[in-house]
PDB file of C-alpha atoms and ligand atoms in Angstrom:
ATOM      1  CA  UNK A  18     135.754 147.933  59.046  1.00 67.00           C
ATOM      2  CA  UNK A  19     133.987 146.727  61.971  1.00 75.00           C
ATOM      3  CA  UNK A  20     130.800 148.710  63.055  1.00 78.00           C
ATOM      4  CA  UNK A  21     129.632 147.362  66.564  1.00 82.00           C
ATOM      5  CA  UNK A  22     128.200 149.289  68.164  1.00 83.00           C
ATOM      6  CA  UNK A  23     125.174 149.265  70.848  1.00 84.00           C
ATOM      7  CA  UNK A  24     121.649 150.187  70.118  1.00 84.00           C
ATOM      8  CA  UNK A  25     120.026 153.315  72.056  1.00 84.00           C
ATOM      9  CA  UNK A  26     117.687 152.030  74.653  1.00 88.00           C
ATOM     10  CA  UNK A  27     119.039 149.077  75.783  1.00 89.00           C
ATOM     11  CA  UNK A  28     118.736 147.530  79.350  1.00 93.00           C
ATOM     12  CA  UNK A  29     122.249 146.595  80.965  1.00 94.00           C
ATOM     13  CA  UNK A  30     121.902 142.945  80.392  1.00 94.00           C
ATOM     14  CA  UNK A  31     121.113 143.650  76.765  1.00 95.00           C
ATOM     15  CA  UNK A  32     123.707 145.634  76.278  1.00 96.00           C
ATOM     16  CA  UNK A  33     127.208 143.801  78.115  1.00 97.00           C
ATOM     17  CA  UNK A  34     124.855 140.387  75.681  1.00 96.00           C
ATOM     18  CA  UNK A  35     125.871 142.650  72.792  1.00 96.00           C
ATOM     19  CA  UNK A  36     129.237 143.293  73.597  1.00 97.00           C
ATOM     20  CA  UNK A  37     129.639 140.003  74.764  1.00 97.00           C
ATOM     21  CA  UNK A  38     128.926 138.819  71.306  1.00 97.00           C
ATOM     22  CA  UNK A  39     131.113 141.289  69.778  1.00 97.00           C
ATOM     23  CA  UNK A  40     134.200 140.446  71.497  1.00 97.00           C
ATOM     24  CA  UNK A  41     133.138 137.055  70.434  1.00 97.00           C
ATOM     25  CA  UNK A  42     132.779 137.871  66.850  1.00 96.00           C
ATOM     26  CA  UNK A  43     136.108 139.810  67.230  1.00 96.00           C
ATOM     27  CA  UNK A  44     138.291 137.461  68.396  1.00 97.00           C
ATOM     28  CA  UNK A  45     136.857 134.419  66.856  1.00 96.00           C
ATOM     29  CA  UNK A  46     139.852 133.147  65.172  1.00 94.00           C
ATOM     30  CA  UNK A  47     142.432 135.667  66.034  1.00 97.00           C
ATOM     31  CA  UNK A  48     145.619 133.530  67.889  1.00 97.00           C
ATOM     32  CA  UNK A  49     146.859 136.579  69.447  1.00 98.00           C
ATOM     33  CA  UNK A  50     146.108 137.122  72.926  1.00 97.00           C
ATOM     34  CA  UNK A  51     147.664 141.139  72.889  1.00 98.00           C
ATOM     35  CA  UNK A  52     145.311 142.215  69.322  1.00 98.00           C
ATOM     36  CA  UNK A  53     142.219 140.462  71.202  1.00 98.00           C
ATOM     37  CA  UNK A  54     142.646 142.384  74.093  1.00 98.00           C
ATOM     38  CA  UNK A  55     143.403 146.098  72.963  1.00 98.00           C
ATOM     39  CA  UNK A  56     140.007 145.406  70.517  1.00 98.00           C
ATOM     40  CA  UNK A  57     138.209 144.244  73.872  1.00 98.00           C
ATOM     41  CA  UNK A  58     139.229 147.692  75.604  1.00 98.00           C
ATOM     42  CA  UNK A  59     137.792 149.047  72.231  1.00 98.00           C
ATOM     43  CA  UNK A  60     134.789 147.759  72.631  1.00 97.00           C
ATOM     44  CA  UNK A  61     133.554 148.279  76.736  1.00 98.00           C
ATOM     45  CA  UNK A  62     135.135 151.755  75.231  1.00 97.00           C
ATOM     46  CA  UNK A  63     132.962 151.972  73.429  1.00 96.00           C
ATOM     47  CA  UNK A  64     129.380 150.030  74.516  1.00 96.00           C
ATOM     48  CA  UNK A  65     129.442 151.657  78.440  1.00 97.00           C
ATOM     49  CA  UNK A  66     128.780 154.939  78.993  1.00 95.00           C
ATOM     50  CA  UNK A  67     130.666 156.916  82.143  1.00 97.00           C
ATOM     51  CA  UNK A  68     134.018 155.490  81.922  1.00 98.00           C
ATOM     52  CA  UNK A  69     137.661 156.960  82.888  1.00 97.00           C
ATOM     53  CA  UNK A  70     139.375 153.444  81.827  1.00 98.00           C
ATOM     54  CA  UNK A  71     138.882 150.340  80.742  1.00 98.00           C
ATOM     55  CA  UNK A  72     141.314 147.748  79.993  1.00 98.00           C
ATOM     56  CA  UNK A  73     143.582 144.982  80.902  1.00 98.00           C
ATOM     57  CA  UNK A  74     146.062 144.293  83.380  1.00 98.00           C
ATOM     58  CA  UNK A  75     148.006 140.317  82.952  1.00 98.00           C
ATOM     59  CA  UNK A  76     149.779 138.186  85.224  1.00 98.00           C
ATOM     60  CA  UNK A  77     153.196 138.079  84.647  1.00 97.00           C
ATOM     61  CA  UNK A  78     155.291 136.274  87.071  1.00 94.00           C
ATOM     62  CA  UNK A  79     154.388 136.954  90.750  1.00 90.00           C
ATOM     63  CA  UNK A  80     152.527 140.364  89.608  1.00 97.00           C
ATOM     64  CA  UNK A  81     150.078 142.316  87.649  1.00 98.00           C
ATOM     65  CA  UNK A  82     151.712 143.768  83.996  1.00 98.00           C
ATOM     66  CA  UNK A  83     149.854 146.882  82.173  1.00 98.00           C
ATOM     67  CA  UNK A  84     148.003 145.353  79.357  1.00 98.00           C
ATOM     68  CA  UNK A  85     146.320 147.150  76.491  1.00 98.00           C
ATOM     69  CA  UNK A  86     143.327 149.911  77.499  1.00 98.00           C
ATOM     70  CA  UNK A  87     141.325 153.040  77.146  1.00 98.00           C
ATOM     71  CA  UNK A  88     142.013 155.817  78.947  1.00 97.00           C
ATOM     72  CA  UNK A  89     145.214 157.502  80.503  1.00 96.00           C
ATOM     73  CA  UNK A  90     148.363 156.569  80.341  1.00 96.00           C
ATOM     74  CA  UNK A  91     148.174 154.273  84.177  1.00 96.00           C
ATOM     75  CA  UNK A  92     150.902 152.562  86.146  1.00 95.00           C
ATOM     76  CA  UNK A  93     152.653 149.391  84.596  1.00 97.00           C
ATOM     77  CA  UNK A  94     153.576 147.269  87.892  1.00 98.00           C
ATOM     78  CA  UNK A  95     151.140 146.485  90.574  1.00 98.00           C
ATOM     79  CA  UNK A  96     151.918 143.935  93.242  1.00 97.00           C
ATOM     80  CA  UNK A  97     149.748 140.519  93.983  1.00 97.00           C
ATOM     81  CA  UNK A  98     147.630 142.317  96.531  1.00 96.00           C
ATOM     82  CA  UNK A  99     148.051 145.551  96.290  1.00 96.00           C
ATOM     83  CA  UNK A 100     144.864 147.826  95.363  1.00 97.00           C
ATOM     84  CA  UNK A 101     142.018 146.900  94.079  1.00 98.00           C
ATOM     85  CA  UNK A 102     143.269 144.887  90.459  1.00 98.00           C
ATOM     86  CA  UNK A 103     146.381 143.098  92.663  1.00 98.00           C
ATOM     87  CA  UNK A 104     143.617 142.199  95.923  1.00 98.00           C
ATOM     88  CA  UNK A 105     140.801 140.425  92.806  1.00 98.00           C
ATOM     89  CA  UNK A 106     143.866 139.242  91.269  1.00 98.00           C
ATOM     90  CA  UNK A 107     145.460 137.350  94.683  1.00 98.00           C
ATOM     91  CA  UNK A 108     141.558 136.291  95.665  1.00 98.00           C
ATOM     92  CA  UNK A 109     140.285 135.761  91.968  1.00 98.00           C
ATOM     93  CA  UNK A 110     137.270 137.175  92.706  1.00 98.00           C
ATOM     94  CA  UNK A 111     135.510 140.086  91.091  1.00 98.00           C
ATOM     95  CA  UNK A 112     136.071 143.725  93.308  1.00 98.00           C
ATOM     96  CA  UNK A 113     133.675 146.365  92.952  1.00 98.00           C
ATOM     97  CA  UNK A 114     133.679 149.585  94.626  1.00 98.00           C
ATOM     98  CA  UNK A 115     131.361 151.501  94.411  1.00 98.00           C
ATOM     99  CA  UNK A 116     133.824 154.690  96.483  1.00 97.00           C
ATOM    100  CA  UNK A 117     137.556 153.704  95.399  1.00 97.00           C
ATOM    101  CA  UNK A 118     138.614 156.767  98.385  1.00 95.00           C
ATOM    102  CA  UNK A 119     136.965 153.706 100.552  1.00 95.00           C
ATOM    103  CA  UNK A 120     138.996 151.005  99.395  1.00 93.00           C
ATOM    104  CA  UNK A 121     142.104 150.374 101.581  1.00 89.00           C
ATOM    105  CA  UNK A 122     145.020 150.532  99.110  1.00 89.00           C
ATOM    106  CA  UNK A 123     143.510 151.532  96.214  1.00 90.00           C
ATOM    107  CA  UNK A 124     146.155 152.977  93.668  1.00 91.00           C
ATOM    108  CA  UNK A 125     144.949 155.961  91.589  1.00 89.00           C
ATOM    109  CA  UNK A 126     146.480 156.208  88.476  1.00 86.00           C
ATOM    110  CA  UNK A 127     143.349 158.938  88.042  1.00 86.00           C
ATOM    111  CA  UNK A 128     142.436 161.263  89.810  1.00 89.00           C
ATOM    112  CA  UNK A 129     139.500 161.280  88.106  1.00 91.00           C
ATOM    113  CA  UNK A 130     138.462 158.142  89.770  1.00 94.00           C
ATOM    114  CA  UNK A 131     135.663 157.735  91.926  1.00 96.00           C
ATOM    115  CA  UNK A 132     134.559 154.302  91.639  1.00 98.00           C
ATOM    116  CA  UNK A 133     136.517 150.681  89.989  1.00 98.00           C
ATOM    117  CA  UNK A 134     134.550 147.315  89.304  1.00 98.00           C
ATOM    118  CA  UNK A 135     137.529 144.416  88.493  1.00 98.00           C
ATOM    119  CA  UNK A 136     136.796 141.738  87.414  1.00 98.00           C
ATOM    120  CA  UNK A 137     139.226 138.188  86.893  1.00 98.00           C
ATOM    121  CA  UNK A 138     140.188 136.423  83.644  1.00 98.00           C
ATOM    122  CA  UNK A 139     140.403 132.799  84.728  1.00 97.00           C
ATOM    123  CA  UNK A 140     141.615 129.668  82.831  1.00 96.00           C
ATOM    124  CA  UNK A 141     141.543 126.034  84.365  1.00 95.00           C
ATOM    125  CA  UNK A 142     141.776 127.798  87.607  1.00 94.00           C
ATOM    126  CA  UNK A 143     144.297 130.387  86.592  1.00 96.00           C
ATOM    127  CA  UNK A 144     144.063 134.541  86.735  1.00 98.00           C
ATOM    128  CA  UNK A 145     145.901 134.961  83.579  1.00 98.00           C
ATOM    129  CA  UNK A 146     144.653 138.249  83.842  1.00 98.00           C
ATOM    130  CA  UNK A 147     142.075 140.953  84.891  1.00 98.00           C
ATOM    131  CA  UNK A 148     139.612 143.295  83.096  1.00 98.00           C
ATOM    132  CA  UNK A 149     139.210 146.635  85.139  1.00 98.00           C
ATOM    133  CA  UNK A 150     137.175 149.551  84.845  1.00 98.00           C
ATOM    134  CA  UNK A 151     136.850 152.844  86.235  1.00 98.00           C
ATOM    135  CA  UNK A 152     134.749 155.896  86.355  1.00 98.00           C
ATOM    136  CA  UNK A 153     134.707 159.461  87.414  1.00 98.00           C
ATOM    137  CA  UNK A 154     131.027 159.020  88.765  1.00 98.00           C
ATOM    138  CA  UNK A 155     130.117 157.156  92.275  1.00 98.00           C
ATOM    139  CA  UNK A 156     128.712 153.984  92.282  1.00 98.00           C
ATOM    140  CA  UNK A 157     129.029 153.837  88.761  1.00 98.00           C
ATOM    141  CA  UNK A 158     128.676 149.809  88.286  1.00 98.00           C
ATOM    142  CA  UNK A 159     126.414 147.761  90.078  1.00 98.00           C
ATOM    143  CA  UNK A 160     125.752 143.981  90.168  1.00 97.00           C
ATOM    144  CA  UNK A 161     124.485 143.606  86.430  1.00 97.00           C
ATOM    145  CA  UNK A 162     127.765 145.365  85.792  1.00 98.00           C
ATOM    146  CA  UNK A 163     129.228 142.816  87.261  1.00 98.00           C
ATOM    147  CA  UNK A 164     128.075 140.157  85.874  1.00 98.00           C
ATOM    148  CA  UNK A 165     127.750 141.583  82.749  1.00 98.00           C
ATOM    149  CA  UNK A 166     131.968 141.511  82.730  1.00 98.00           C
ATOM    150  CA  UNK A 167     132.565 138.153  84.234  1.00 98.00           C
ATOM    151  CA  UNK A 168     130.404 136.786  81.301  1.00 98.00           C
ATOM    152  CA  UNK A 169     132.950 138.969  78.917  1.00 98.00           C
ATOM    153  CA  UNK A 170     135.824 137.812  81.060  1.00 98.00           C
ATOM    154  CA  UNK A 171     134.979 134.058  79.637  1.00 97.00           C
ATOM    155  CA  UNK A 172     134.993 134.862  76.883  1.00 96.00           C
ATOM    156  CA  UNK A 173     138.316 136.590  77.205  1.00 96.00           C
ATOM    157  CA  UNK A 174     139.811 133.532  78.608  1.00 97.00           C
ATOM    158  CA  UNK A 175     139.753 131.581  75.803  1.00 95.00           C
ATOM    159  CA  UNK A 176     140.933 134.664  73.062  1.00 96.00           C
ATOM    160  CA  UNK A 177     144.365 135.501  75.600  1.00 93.00           C
TER     161      UNK A 177
HETATM  162  N1  LIG B 277     143.055 151.615  90.528  1.00 66.43           N
HETATM  163  C1  LIG B 277     143.635 150.637  90.453  1.00 66.43           C
HETATM  164  C2  LIG B 277     144.788 150.954  90.019  1.00 66.43           C
HETATM  165  C3  LIG B 277     144.600 150.564  88.360  1.00 66.43           C
HETATM  166  S1  LIG B 277     144.328 151.835  87.461  1.00 66.43           S
HETATM  167  O1  LIG B 277     142.978 151.968  87.997  1.00 66.43           O
HETATM  168  C4  LIG B 277     144.220 152.025  85.378  1.00 66.43           C
HETATM  169  C5  LIG B 277     143.471 149.897  91.131  1.00 66.43           C
HETATM  170  O2  LIG B 277     143.719 150.106  92.686  1.00 66.43           O
HETATM  171  O3  LIG B 277     144.306 148.631  91.187  1.00 66.43           O
END
């Protein structure tokens, strides 16, 4: 049994440090990328408040394909350059979207989503996947969240 959990009253940087350490611990020594993404999606869901979706899209051939996640069933395939995830993957750049309704081409998998953070997972200059977080709260994510998920993505990069 695993018992990773955030402590009450942690600051945002502390929360992300704890999340990243938990991800490092849970993926250590496990070569199966799907299992590791599944556990990391579950950790994100457990550690971060105010989410309605958290998970992975993997780069397969020349598009994104749904990977392990927590939340409602989601769109399976996204073309590179389409939606927030496709733009993050195509540009290899984090996308911090305070209001998804203002993002041209946003793909609404869950009508409850109001803000979104998408971070590429990179290895040797290539985008392997993206981590996608959705929130029902407008402007839920800030630069600290982006930095925290980017740190998590560096751990994930060697585990998938
Ligand atoms: N909103 C995303 C699609 C994926 S779902 O949010 C899970 C996008 O615009 O790429």
